[in-house]
Coordinates of C-alpha atoms and ligand atoms in Angstrom, one line a residue:
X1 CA -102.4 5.6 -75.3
X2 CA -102.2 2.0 -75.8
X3 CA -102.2 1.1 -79.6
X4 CA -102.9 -2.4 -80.7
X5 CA -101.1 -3.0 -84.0
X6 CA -100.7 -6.5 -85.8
X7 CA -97.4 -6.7 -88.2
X8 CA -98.6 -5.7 -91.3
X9 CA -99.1 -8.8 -93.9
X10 CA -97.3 -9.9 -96.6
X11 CA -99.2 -9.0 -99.4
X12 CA -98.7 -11.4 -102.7
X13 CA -97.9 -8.5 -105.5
X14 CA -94.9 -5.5 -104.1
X15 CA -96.3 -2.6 -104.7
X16 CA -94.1 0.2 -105.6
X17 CA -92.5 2.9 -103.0
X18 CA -94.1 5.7 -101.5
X19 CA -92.8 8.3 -99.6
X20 CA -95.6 10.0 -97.4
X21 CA -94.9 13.3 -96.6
X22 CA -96.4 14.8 -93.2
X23 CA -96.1 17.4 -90.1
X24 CA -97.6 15.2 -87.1
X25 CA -98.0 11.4 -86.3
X26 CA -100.7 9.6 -84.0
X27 CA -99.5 8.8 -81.2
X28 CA -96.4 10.9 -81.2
X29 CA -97.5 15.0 -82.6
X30 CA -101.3 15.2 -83.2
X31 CA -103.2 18.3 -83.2
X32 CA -106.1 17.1 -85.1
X33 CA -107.2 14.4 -87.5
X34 CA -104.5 14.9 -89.6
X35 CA -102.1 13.1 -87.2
X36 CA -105.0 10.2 -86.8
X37 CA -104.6 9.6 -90.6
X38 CA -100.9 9.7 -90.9
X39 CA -100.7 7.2 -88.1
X40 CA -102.8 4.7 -90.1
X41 CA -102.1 5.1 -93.7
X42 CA -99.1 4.2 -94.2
X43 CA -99.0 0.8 -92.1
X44 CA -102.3 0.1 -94.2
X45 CA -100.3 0.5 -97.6
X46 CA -97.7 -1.3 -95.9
X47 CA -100.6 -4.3 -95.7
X48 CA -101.4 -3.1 -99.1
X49 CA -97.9 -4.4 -100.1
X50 CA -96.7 -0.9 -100.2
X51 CA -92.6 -0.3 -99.6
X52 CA -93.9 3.2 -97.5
X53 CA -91.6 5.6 -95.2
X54 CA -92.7 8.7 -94.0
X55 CA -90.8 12.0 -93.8
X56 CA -91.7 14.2 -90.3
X57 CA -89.8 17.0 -88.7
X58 CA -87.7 16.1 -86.0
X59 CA -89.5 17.8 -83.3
X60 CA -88.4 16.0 -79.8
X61 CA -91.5 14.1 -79.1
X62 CA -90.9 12.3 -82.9
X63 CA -86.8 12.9 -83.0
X64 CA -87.2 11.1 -79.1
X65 CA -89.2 8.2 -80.1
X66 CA -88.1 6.7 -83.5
X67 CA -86.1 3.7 -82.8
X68 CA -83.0 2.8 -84.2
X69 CA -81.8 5.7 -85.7
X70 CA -78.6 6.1 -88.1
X71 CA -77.6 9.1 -89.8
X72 CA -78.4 9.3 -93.7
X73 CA -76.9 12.6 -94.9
X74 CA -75.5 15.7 -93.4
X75 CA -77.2 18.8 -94.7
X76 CA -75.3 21.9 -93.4
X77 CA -76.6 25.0 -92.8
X78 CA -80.1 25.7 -94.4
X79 CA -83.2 27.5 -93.7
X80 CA -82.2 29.5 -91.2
X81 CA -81.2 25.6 -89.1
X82 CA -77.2 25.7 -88.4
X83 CA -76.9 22.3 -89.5
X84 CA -79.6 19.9 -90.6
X85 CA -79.3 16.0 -90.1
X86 CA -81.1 13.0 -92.2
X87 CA -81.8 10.3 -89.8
X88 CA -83.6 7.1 -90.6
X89 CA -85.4 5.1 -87.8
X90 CA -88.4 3.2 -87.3
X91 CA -91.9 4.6 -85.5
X92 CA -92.6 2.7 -82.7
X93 CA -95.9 0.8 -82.8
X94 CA -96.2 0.4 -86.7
X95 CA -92.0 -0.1 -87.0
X96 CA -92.3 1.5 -90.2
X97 CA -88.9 3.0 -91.5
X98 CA -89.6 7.2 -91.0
X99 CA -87.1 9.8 -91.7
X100 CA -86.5 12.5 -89.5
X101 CA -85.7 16.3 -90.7
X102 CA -83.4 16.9 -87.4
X103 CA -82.8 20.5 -87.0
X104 CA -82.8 22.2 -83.5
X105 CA -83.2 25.2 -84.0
X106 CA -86.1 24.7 -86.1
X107 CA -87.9 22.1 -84.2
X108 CA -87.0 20.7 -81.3
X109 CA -88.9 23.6 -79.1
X110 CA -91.3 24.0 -76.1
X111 CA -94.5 24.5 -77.8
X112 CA -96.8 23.1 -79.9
X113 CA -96.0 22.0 -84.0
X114 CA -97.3 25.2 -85.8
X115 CA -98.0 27.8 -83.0
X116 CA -96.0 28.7 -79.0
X117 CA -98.0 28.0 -76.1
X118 CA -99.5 31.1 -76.3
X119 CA -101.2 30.5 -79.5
X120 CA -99.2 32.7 -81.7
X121 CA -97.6 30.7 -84.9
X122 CA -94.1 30.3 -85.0
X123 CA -92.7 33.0 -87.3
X124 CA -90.5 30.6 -89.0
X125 CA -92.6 28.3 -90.4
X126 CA -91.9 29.4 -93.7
X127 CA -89.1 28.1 -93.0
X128 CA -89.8 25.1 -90.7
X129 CA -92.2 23.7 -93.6
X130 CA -89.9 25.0 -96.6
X131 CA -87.5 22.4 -95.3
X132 CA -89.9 19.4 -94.3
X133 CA -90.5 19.7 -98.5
X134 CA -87.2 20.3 -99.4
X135 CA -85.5 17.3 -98.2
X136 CA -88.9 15.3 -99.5
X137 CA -88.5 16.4 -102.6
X138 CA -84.5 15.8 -102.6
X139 CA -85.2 12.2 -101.1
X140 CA -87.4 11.8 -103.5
X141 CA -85.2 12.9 -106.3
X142 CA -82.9 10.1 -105.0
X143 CA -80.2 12.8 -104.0
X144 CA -80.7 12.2 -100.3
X145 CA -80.8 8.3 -99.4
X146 CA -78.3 6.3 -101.7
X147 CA -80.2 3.5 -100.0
X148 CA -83.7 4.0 -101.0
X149 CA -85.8 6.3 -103.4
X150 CA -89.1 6.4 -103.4
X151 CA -91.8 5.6 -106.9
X152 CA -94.4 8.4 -106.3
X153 CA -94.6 11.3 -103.3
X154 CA -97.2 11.8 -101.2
X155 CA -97.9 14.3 -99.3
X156 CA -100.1 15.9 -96.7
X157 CA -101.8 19.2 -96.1
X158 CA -99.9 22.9 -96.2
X159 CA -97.4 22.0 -93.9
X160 CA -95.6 19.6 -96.7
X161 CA -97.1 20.7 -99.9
X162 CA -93.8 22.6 -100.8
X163 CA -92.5 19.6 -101.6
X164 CA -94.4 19.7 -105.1
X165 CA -92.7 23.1 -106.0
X166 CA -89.2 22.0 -105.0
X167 CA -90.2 18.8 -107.7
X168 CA -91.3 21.2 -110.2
X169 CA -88.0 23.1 -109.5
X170 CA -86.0 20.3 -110.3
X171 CA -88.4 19.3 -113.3
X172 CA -87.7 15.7 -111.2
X173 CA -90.1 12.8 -113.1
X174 CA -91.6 11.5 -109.7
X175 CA -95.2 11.7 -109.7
X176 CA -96.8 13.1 -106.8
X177 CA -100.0 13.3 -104.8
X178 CA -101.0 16.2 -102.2
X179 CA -104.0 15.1 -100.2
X180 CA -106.1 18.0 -99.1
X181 CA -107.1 17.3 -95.6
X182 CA -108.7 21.2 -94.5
X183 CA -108.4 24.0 -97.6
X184 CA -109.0 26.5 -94.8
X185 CA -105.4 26.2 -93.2
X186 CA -103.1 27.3 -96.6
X187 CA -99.6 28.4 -95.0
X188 CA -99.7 31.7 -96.2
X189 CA -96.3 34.2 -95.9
X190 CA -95.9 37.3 -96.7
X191 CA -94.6 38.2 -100.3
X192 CA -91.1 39.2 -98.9
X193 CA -90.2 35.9 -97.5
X194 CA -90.5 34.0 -100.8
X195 CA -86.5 34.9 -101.3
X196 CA -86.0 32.7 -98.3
X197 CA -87.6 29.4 -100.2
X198 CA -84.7 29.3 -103.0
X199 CA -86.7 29.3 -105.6
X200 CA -86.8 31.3 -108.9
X201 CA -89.0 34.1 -109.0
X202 CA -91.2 32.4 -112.0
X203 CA -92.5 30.5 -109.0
X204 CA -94.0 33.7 -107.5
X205 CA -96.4 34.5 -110.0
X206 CA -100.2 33.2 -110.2
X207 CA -99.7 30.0 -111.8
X208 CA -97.4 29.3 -108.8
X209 CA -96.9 30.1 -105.1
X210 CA -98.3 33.6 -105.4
X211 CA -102.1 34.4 -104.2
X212 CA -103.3 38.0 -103.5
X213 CA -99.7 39.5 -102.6
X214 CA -98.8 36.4 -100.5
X215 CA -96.7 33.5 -100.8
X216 CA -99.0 30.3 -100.2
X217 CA -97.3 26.8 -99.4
X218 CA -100.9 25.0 -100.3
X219 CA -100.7 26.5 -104.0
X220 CA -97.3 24.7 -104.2
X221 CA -99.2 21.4 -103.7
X222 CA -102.8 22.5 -105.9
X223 CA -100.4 23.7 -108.9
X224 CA -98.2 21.1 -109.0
X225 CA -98.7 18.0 -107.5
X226 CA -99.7 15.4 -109.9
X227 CA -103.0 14.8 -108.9
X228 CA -105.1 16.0 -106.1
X229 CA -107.4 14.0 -103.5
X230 CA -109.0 15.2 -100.6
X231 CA -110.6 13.2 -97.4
X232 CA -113.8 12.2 -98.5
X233 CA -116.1 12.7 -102.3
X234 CA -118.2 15.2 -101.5
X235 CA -115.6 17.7 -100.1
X236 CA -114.2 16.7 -103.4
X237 CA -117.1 18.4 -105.1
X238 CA -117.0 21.2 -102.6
X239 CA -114.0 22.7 -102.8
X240 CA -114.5 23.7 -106.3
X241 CA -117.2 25.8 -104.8
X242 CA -117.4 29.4 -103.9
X243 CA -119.2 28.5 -100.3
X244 CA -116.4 25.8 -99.5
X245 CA -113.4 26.8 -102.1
X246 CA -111.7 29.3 -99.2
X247 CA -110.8 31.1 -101.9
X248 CA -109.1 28.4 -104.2
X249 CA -112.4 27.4 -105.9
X250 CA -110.8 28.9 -109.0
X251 CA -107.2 26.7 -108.4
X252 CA -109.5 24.0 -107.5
X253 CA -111.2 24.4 -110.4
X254 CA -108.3 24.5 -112.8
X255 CA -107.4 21.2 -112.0
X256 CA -111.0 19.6 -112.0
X257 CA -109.9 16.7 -114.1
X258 CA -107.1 15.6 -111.3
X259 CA -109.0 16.0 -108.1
X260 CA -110.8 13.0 -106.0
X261 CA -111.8 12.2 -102.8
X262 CA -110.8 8.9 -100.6
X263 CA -112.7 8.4 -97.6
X264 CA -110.7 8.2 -94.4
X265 CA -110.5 5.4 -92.3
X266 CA -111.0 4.2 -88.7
X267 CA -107.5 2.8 -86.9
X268 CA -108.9 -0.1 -85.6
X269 CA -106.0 -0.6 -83.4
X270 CA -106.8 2.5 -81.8
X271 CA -110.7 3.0 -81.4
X272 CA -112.3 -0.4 -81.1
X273 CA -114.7 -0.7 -78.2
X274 CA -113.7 -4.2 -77.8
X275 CA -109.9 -4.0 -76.9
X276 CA -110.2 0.1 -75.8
X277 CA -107.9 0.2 -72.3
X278 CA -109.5 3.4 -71.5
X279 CA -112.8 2.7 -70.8
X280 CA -114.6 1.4 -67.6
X281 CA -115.9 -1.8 -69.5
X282 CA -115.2 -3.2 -72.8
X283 CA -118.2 -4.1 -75.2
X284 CA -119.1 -5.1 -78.9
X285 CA -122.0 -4.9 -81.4
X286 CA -122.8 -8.8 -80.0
X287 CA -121.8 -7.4 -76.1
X288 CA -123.3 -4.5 -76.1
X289 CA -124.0 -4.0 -72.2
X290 CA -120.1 -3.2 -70.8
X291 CA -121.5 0.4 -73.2
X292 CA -124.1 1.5 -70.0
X293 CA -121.5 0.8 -68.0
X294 CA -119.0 3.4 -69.7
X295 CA -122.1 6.0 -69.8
X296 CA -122.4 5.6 -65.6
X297 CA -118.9 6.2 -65.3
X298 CA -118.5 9.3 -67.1
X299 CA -121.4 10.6 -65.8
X300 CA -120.0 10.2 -62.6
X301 CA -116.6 11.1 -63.6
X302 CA -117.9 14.6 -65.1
X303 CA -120.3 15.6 -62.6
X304 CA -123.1 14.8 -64.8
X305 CA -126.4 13.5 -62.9
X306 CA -126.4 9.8 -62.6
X307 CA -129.3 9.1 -65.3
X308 CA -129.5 5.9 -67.9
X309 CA -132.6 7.1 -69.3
X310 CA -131.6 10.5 -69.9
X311 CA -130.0 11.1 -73.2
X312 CA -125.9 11.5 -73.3
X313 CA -124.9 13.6 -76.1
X314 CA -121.3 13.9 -76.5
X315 CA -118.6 16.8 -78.5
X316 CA -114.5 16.3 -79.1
X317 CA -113.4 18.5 -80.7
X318 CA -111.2 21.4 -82.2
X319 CA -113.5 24.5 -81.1
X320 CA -112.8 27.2 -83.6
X321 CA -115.8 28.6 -86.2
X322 CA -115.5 25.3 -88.7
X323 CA -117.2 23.3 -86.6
X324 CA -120.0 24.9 -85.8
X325 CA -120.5 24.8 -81.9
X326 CA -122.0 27.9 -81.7
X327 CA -125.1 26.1 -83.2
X328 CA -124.9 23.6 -80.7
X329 CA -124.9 26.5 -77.8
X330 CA -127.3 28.0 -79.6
X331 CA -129.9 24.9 -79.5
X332 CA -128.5 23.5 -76.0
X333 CA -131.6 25.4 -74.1
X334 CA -133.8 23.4 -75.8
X335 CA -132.3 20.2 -75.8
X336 CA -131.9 20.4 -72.4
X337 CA -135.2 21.1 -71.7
X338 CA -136.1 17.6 -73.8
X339 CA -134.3 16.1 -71.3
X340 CA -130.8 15.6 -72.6
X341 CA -127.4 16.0 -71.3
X342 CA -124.1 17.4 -72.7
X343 CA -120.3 16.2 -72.0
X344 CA -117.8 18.6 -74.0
X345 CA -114.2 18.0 -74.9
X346 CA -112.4 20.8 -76.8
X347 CA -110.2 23.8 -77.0
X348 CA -109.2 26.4 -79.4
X349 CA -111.1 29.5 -79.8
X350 CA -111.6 31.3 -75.9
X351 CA -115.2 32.6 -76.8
X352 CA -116.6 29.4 -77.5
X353 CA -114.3 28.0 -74.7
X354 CA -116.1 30.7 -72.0
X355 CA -119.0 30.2 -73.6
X356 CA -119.2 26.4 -73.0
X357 CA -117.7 26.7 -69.6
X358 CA -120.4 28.7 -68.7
X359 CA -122.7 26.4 -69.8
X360 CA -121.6 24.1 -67.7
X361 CA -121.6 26.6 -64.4
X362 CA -124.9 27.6 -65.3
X363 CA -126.1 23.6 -65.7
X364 CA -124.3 22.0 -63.2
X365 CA -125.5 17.7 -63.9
X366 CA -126.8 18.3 -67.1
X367 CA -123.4 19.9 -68.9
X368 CA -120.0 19.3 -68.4
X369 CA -117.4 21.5 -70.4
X370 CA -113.7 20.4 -70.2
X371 CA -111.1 22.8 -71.8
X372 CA -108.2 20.8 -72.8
X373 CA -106.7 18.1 -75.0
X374 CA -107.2 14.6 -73.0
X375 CA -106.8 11.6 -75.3
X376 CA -107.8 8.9 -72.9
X377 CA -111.2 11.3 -72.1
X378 CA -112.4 11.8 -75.8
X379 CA -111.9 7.9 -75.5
X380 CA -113.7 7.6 -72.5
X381 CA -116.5 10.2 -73.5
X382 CA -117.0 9.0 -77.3
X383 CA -118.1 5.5 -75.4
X384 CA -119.8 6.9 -73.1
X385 CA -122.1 8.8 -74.4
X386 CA -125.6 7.9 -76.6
X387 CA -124.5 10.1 -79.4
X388 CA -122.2 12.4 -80.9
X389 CA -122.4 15.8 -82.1
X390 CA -120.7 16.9 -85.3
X391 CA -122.6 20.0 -86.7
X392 CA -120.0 21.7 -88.9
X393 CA -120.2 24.4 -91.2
X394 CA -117.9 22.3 -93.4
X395 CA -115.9 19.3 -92.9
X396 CA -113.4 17.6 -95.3
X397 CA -113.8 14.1 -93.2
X398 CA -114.3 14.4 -89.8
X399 CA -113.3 11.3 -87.3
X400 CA -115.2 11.5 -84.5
X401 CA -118.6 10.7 -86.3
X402 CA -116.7 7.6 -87.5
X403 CA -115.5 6.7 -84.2
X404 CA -119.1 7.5 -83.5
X405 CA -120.8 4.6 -85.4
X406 CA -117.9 2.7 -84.2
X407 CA -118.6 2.5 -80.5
X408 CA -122.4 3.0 -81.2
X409 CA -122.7 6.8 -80.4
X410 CA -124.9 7.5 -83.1
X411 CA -123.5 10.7 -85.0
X412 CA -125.9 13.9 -85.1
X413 CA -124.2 15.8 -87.9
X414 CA -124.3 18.3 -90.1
X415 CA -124.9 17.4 -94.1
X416 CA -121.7 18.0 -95.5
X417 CA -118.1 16.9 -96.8
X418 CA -117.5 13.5 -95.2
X419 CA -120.2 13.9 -92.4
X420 CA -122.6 13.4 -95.5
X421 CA -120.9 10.8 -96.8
X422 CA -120.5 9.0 -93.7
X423 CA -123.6 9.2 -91.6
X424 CA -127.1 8.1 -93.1
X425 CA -129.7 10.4 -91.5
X426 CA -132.8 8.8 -89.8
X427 CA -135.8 9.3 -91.8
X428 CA -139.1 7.0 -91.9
X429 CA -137.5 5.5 -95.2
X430 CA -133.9 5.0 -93.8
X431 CA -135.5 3.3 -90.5
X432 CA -137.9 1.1 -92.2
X433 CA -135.2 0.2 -95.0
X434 CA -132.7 -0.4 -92.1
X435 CA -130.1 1.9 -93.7
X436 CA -130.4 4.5 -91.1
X437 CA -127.0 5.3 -88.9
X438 CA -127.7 8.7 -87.2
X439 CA -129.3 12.0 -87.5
X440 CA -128.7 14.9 -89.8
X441 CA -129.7 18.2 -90.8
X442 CA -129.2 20.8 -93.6
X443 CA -128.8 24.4 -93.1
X444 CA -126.3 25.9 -90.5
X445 CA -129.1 27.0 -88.2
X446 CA -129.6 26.2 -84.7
X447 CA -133.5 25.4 -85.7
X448 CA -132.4 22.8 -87.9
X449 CA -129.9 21.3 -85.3
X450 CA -132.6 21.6 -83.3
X451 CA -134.8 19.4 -85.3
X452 CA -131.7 16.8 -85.6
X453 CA -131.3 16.6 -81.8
X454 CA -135.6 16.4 -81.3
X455 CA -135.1 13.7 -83.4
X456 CA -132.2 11.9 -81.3
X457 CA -134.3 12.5 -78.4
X458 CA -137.5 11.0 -79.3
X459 CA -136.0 7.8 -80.6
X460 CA -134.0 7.6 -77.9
X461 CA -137.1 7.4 -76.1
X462 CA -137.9 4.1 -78.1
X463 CA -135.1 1.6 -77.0
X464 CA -135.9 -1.0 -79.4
X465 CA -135.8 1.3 -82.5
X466 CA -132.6 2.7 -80.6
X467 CA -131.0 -0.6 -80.4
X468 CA -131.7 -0.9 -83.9
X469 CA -129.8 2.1 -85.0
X470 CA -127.1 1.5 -83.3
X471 CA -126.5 -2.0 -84.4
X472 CA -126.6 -0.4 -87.7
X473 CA -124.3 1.8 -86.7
X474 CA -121.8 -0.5 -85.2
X475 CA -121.8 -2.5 -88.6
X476 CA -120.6 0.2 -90.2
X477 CA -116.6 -0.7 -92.3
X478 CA -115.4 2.5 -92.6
X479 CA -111.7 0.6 -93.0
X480 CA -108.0 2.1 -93.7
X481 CA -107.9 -1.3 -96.1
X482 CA -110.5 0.2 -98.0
X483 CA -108.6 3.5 -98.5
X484 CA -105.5 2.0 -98.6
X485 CA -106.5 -0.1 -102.1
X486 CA -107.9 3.5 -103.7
X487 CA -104.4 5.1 -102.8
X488 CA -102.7 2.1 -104.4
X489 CA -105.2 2.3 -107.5
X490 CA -104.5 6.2 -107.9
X491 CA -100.7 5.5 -107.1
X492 CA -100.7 2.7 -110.1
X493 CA -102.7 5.2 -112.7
X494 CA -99.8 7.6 -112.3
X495 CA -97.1 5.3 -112.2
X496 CA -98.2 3.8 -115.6
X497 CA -95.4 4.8 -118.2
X498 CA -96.4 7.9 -119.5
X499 CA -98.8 8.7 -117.0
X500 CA -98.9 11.9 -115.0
X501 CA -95.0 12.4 -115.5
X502 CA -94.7 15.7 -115.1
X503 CA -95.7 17.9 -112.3
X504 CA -100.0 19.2 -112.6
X505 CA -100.0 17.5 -115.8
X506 CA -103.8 16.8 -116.4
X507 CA -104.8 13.4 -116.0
X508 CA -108.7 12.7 -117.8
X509 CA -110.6 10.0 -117.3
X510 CA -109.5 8.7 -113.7
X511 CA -111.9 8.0 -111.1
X512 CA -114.5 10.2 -109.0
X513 CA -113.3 13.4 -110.7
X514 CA -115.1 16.7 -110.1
X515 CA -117.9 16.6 -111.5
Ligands
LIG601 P1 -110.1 17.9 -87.2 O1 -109.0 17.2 -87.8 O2 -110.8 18.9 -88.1 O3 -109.9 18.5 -85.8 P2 -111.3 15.3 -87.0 O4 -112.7 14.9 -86.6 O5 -110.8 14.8 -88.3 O6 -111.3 16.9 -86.9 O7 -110.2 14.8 -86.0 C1 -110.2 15.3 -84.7 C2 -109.3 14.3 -83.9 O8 -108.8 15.0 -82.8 C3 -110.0 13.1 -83.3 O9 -109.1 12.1 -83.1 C4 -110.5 13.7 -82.0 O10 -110.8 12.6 -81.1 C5 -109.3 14.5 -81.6 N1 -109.6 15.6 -80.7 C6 -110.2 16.8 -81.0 N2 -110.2 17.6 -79.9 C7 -109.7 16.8 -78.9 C8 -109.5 17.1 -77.5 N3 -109.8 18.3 -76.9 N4 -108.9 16.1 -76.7 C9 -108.6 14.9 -77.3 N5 -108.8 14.6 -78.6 C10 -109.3 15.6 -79.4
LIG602 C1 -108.8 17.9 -91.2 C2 -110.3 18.0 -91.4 C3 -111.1 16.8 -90.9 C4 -110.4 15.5 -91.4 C5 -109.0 15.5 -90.9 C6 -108.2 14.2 -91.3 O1 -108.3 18.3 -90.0 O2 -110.8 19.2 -90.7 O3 -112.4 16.9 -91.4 O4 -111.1 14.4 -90.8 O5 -108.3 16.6 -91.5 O6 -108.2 14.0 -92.7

């Protein structure tokens, strides 16, 4: 995948150093959005003025790819690794200095990040992800890297949170941020492998790792990172929530004063219609007529029957009960029989797998179902098709609505998390008022997903008004600059003297708190 990245700009005020914290990287590990956002945050602080490196396990398609690579300490025998290595190199494409957590026997294996091929998770990674935090925390601490120490840690999801406990271990004054990017995923162990982490048993109690009998990593970040953000404001609000809290609405809720949300971004030097190497023909908001031309071709390419006028919708995506597919198969009868057509790009759970696969046998022309992970097609379909369909039972960001309104496939999504705060539903006052981006609905029902796709269809059916919306969409700024400047703002707030010193201290008064 070809990524287009300008050098990032020297920006007039340094800012301090950050030291981001993660399990995968866009283009090299990616199982999800995760790896999208870890690709582009941290050359967008870097624009930001940021001095950022990131921390990643050294699993061969990273530990293979990082460019000059030295050797910063020798770590011996831990975790269950025979020997562990500190390496520092730079990531090709953003050349941004990344240290590697090289131990074999933990992660250079056939296989995916978390899980085998055969879907089962590794049964190490308490392990695996114990050590990804231990040696942030230690470079953090300055014990690591006589060369560099970061200001402030940063870190990412369950796979890294451990990295707060190991700083409240050490009682080390950095101050830290763990950004929740999916509360349902928490890296939960069971009790008896909490000896393994090194730790002193006051950690395994309720105020720490411990929750019901198990040993969970994303405690480790909710308890004692410094402050808390998540991927967008209204998941923000959410979480502390019994419908959305997975069971840490109460954690959640302990540390209402410290938890935000910051909107994800869109890598423009990734998904931008206009410079996009995988798609048939090019096009722009001005240009928009190469977009037709990307519809014919995937029709073609998927089988699909060779129709401008019938409406495209589109799905890439993780297929597992979050994001609410099973709506979608539950309303595709109908929208089919409205005329539409359906192009799906997923994998995950088998059922829904099956299910969409039969679909597609059952359809042939009108759905096309393709089980896999393809990178260049969820390029190829999110351009080529009239709209795209996010309707998730809950979703902390999502990127594919933003890509979406980027490539003017207007979004049909679900109301909540960062689809709400992302997409603005067409209504007769959202059209008229010209604020109008897509379609949504409210409850988790195929009749209301039902409603948003009669919708879609119907103004589909009206090409000017169509135009219109996706114009609007295509103007759209969801930007990495913008979310780069409220990381920096939040990173300055704790790195004011005094400030959020010690680990879950409660911050008051900082912005877009829970309400
Ligand atoms: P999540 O992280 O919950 O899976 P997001 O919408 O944040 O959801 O990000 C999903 C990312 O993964 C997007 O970049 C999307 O294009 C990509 N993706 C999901 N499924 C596939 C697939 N089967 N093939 C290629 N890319 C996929
Ligand atoms: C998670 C969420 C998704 C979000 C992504 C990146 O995987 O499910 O909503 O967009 O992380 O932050």
């Amino acid at each position: 995948m070809l990524v287009r990245r300008e050098p990032p700009a020297t920006a007039a005020r340094p800012g301090p150093r950050v030291l981001q914290v993660a399990a995968e990287i866009f283009p090299l590990v990616k199982t999800g959005g995760l790896a999208d956002v870890v690709g582009a945050l941290p050359p967008a602080l870097a624009a930001e003025g940021l001095d950022v490196r990131v921390v990643l396990p050294g699993y061969a398609a990273i530990a293979d790819s990082v460019l000059h690579q030295r050797r910063v300490a020798e770590l011996g025998p831990m975790f269950g690794a025979a020997r562990v290595t500190l390496r520092l190199g730079r990531l090709p494409y953003s050349r941004l200095p990344v240290y590697l957590v090289d131990a074999p026997l933990l992660f250079r294996r056939e296989g995916g990040p978390y899980q085998a091929a055969d879907g089962h998770e590794w049964p190490d990674n308490l392990q695996r992800f114990a050590l990804l935090g231990w040696v942030a925390a230690h470079l953090a601490t300055g014990e690591l890297d006589p060369g560099w120490a970061p200001d402030l840690l940063h870190a990412h999801d369950w796979h890294a949170a451990m990295s707060h406990a190991y700083l409240a271990a050490h009682a080390a004054p950095v101050p830290s941020v763990f950004t929740v990017h999916n509360l349902a995923y928490q890296g939960l162990f069971p009790a008896g492998d909490f000896a393994l982490l090194g730790l002193s048993a006051r950690f395994m109690a309720a105020h720490g790792l411990e929750y019901h009998g198990q040993v969970s990593f994303m405690k480790a970040g909710l308890k004692f990172a410094s402050r808390i953000t998540t991927v967008s404001p209204t998941y923000a609000r959410e979480i502390a929530t019994h419908e959305f809290g997975a069971g840490l609405d109460g954690v959640i809720c302990g540390r209402r004063d410290d938890v935000s949300g910051i909107l994800n971004g869109v890598d423009r030097a990734v998904w931008n219609p206009e410079t996009d190497t995988a798609l048939a023909s090019r096009y722009s908001a001005a240009q928009p007529e190469g977009k037709m031309r990307c519809k014919a071709a995937l029709q073609q390419q998927l089988g699909l029957e060779a129709a401008e006028d019938r409406p495209l919708f589109g799905v890439v995506s993780r297929l597992s009960a979050q994001k609410g597919l099973d709506l979608l198969l539950a309303a595709l009868p109908r929208l089919l029989a409205e005329g539409g057509q359906l192009a799906v790009l997923g994998s995950g759970d088998a059922a829904l797998e099956r299910a969409f696969r039969d679909a597609a046998a059952a359809q042939p022309g009108r759905v096309a179902a393709i089980t896999g992970y393809d990178e260049s097609l969820a390029h190829r379909i999110i351009a080529g098709v009239d709209a795209v369909v996010v309707p998730s039972r809950f979703e902390p960001c999502g990127l594919t609505q933003l890509y979406g309104l980027r490539y003017g496939s207007l979004p049909v999504v679900r109301r909540v998390g960062g689809l709400a705060d992302t997409v603005v539903g067409a209504t007769p006052e959202t059209m008229s008022d010209g604020t109008a981006t897509g379609f949504s609905f409210d409850a988790a029902t195929p009749a209301a997903l039902e409603g948003a796709l009669g919708l879609a269809v119907s103004t589909y059916r009206e090409p000017a008004r169509w135009r219109r919306l996706m114009a609007q969409a295509m103007a759209q700024d969801f930007s990495w600059a913008v979310a780069a400047r409220e990381y920096r703002a939040l990173f300055e707030i704790l790195l004011r003297p005094r400030a959020g010193r010690s680990a879950g201290t409660p911050l008051r008064g900082g912005a877009g708190g829970v309400a």
